[in-house]
PDB file of C-alpha atoms in Angstrom:
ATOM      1  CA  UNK U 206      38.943 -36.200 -53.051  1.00 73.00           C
ATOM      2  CA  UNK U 207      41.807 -34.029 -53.872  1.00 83.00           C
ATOM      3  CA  UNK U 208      45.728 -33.614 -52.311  1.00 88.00           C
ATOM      4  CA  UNK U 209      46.372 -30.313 -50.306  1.00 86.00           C
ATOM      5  CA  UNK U 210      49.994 -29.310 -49.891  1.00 92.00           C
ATOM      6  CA  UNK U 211      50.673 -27.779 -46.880  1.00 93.00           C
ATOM      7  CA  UNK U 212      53.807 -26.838 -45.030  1.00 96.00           C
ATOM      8  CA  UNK U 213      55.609 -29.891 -42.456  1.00 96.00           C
ATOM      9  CA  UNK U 214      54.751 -27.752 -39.351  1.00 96.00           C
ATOM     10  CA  UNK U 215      51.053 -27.351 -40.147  1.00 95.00           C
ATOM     11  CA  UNK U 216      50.837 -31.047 -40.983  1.00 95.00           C
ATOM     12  CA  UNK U 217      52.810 -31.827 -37.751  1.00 96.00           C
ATOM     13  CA  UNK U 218      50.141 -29.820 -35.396  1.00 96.00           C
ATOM     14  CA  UNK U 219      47.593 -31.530 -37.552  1.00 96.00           C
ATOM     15  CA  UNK U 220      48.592 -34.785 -36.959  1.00 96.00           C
ATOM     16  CA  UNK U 221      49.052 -34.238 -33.029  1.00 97.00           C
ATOM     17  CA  UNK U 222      45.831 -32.384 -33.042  1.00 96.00           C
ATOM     18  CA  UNK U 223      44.258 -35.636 -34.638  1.00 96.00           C
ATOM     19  CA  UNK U 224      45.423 -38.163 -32.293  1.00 96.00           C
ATOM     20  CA  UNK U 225      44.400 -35.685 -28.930  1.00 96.00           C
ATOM     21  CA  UNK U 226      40.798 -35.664 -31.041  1.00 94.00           C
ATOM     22  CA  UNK U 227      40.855 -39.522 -31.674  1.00 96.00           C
ATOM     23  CA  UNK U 228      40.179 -38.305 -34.934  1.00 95.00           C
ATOM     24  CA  UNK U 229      42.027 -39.077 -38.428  1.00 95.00           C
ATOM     25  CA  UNK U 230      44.300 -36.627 -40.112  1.00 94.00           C
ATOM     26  CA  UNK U 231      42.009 -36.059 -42.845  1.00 93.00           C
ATOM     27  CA  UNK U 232      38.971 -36.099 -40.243  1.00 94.00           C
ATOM     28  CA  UNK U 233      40.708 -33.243 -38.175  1.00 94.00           C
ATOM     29  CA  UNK U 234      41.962 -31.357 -41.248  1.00 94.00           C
ATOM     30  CA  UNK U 235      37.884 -31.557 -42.436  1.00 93.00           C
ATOM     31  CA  UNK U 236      36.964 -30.291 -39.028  1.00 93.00           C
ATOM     32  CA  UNK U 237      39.231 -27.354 -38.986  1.00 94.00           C
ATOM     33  CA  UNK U 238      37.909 -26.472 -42.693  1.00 94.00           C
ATOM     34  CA  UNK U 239      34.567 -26.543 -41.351  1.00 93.00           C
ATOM     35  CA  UNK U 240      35.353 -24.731 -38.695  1.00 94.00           C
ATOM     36  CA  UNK U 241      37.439 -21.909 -40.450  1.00 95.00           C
ATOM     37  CA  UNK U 242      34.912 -21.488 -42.979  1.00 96.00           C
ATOM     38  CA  UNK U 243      31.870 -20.919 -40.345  1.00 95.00           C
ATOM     39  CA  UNK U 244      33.939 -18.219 -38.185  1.00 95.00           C
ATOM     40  CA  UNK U 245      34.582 -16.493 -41.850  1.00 96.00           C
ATOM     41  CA  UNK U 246      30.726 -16.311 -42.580  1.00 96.00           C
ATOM     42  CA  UNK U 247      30.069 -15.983 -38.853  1.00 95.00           C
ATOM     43  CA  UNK U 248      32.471 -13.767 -37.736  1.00 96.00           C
ATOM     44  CA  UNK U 249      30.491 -12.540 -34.135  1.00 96.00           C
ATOM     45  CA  UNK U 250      29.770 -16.077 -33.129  1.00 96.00           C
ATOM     46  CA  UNK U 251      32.063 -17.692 -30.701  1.00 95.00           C
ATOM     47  CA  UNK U 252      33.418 -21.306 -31.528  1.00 94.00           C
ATOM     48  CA  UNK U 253      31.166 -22.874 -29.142  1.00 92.00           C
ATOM     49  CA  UNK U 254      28.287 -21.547 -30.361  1.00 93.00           C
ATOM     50  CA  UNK U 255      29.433 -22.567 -33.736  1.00 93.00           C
ATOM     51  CA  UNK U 256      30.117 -25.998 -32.527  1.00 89.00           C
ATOM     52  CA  UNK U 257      26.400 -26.113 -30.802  1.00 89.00           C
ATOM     53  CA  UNK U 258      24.598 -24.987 -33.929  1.00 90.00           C
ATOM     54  CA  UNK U 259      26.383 -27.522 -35.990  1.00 90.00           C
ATOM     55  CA  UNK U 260      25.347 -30.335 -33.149  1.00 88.00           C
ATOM     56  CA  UNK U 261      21.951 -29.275 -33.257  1.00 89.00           C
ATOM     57  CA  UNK U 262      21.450 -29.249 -36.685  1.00 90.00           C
ATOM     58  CA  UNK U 263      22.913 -33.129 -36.929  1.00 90.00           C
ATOM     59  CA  UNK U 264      20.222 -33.757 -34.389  1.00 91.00           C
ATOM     60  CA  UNK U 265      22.616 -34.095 -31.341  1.00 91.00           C
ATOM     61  CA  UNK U 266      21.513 -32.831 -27.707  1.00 83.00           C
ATOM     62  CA  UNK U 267      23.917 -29.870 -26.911  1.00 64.00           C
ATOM     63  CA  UNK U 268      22.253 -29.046 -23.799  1.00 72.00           C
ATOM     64  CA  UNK U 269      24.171 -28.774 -20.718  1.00 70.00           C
ATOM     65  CA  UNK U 270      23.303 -31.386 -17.940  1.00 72.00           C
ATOM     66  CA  UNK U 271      21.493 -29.603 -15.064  1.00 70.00           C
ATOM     67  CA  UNK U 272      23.819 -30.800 -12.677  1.00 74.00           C
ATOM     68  CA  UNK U 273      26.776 -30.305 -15.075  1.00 66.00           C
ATOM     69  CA  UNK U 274      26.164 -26.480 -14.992  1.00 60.00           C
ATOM     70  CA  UNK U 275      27.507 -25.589 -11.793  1.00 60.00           C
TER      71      UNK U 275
END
């Protein structure tokens, strides 16, 4: 594991980000790695068909419900 410097305000929307995610800072700074580094190598796909793919592939059901869908 390494230290990232990055500026107060980034680490401020990070942290607020983080708690409206119930995630850690260091969980929601992974995610939005992740995430940046799939819409570089994927740059037509939309974020929710990034975040599908990536659900699918950790064996999660991404389907909509049918009655969800209206």
């Amino acid at each position: 594991m390494g230290i990232v410097n990055i500026e107060d305000e980034l680490h401020e929307q990070l942290r607020r980000a983080a708690k409206a995610s119930y995630r850690s800072i260091n969980a929601q700074a992974a995610f939005w790695i992740r995430i940046g580094i799939l819409c570089e190598m994927h740059p037509g796909v939309t974020f929710q068909e990034l975040v599908a793919r990536e659900l699918r592939a950790a064996g999660v059901d991404a389907s909509v419900p049918a009655d969800a869908a209206a």
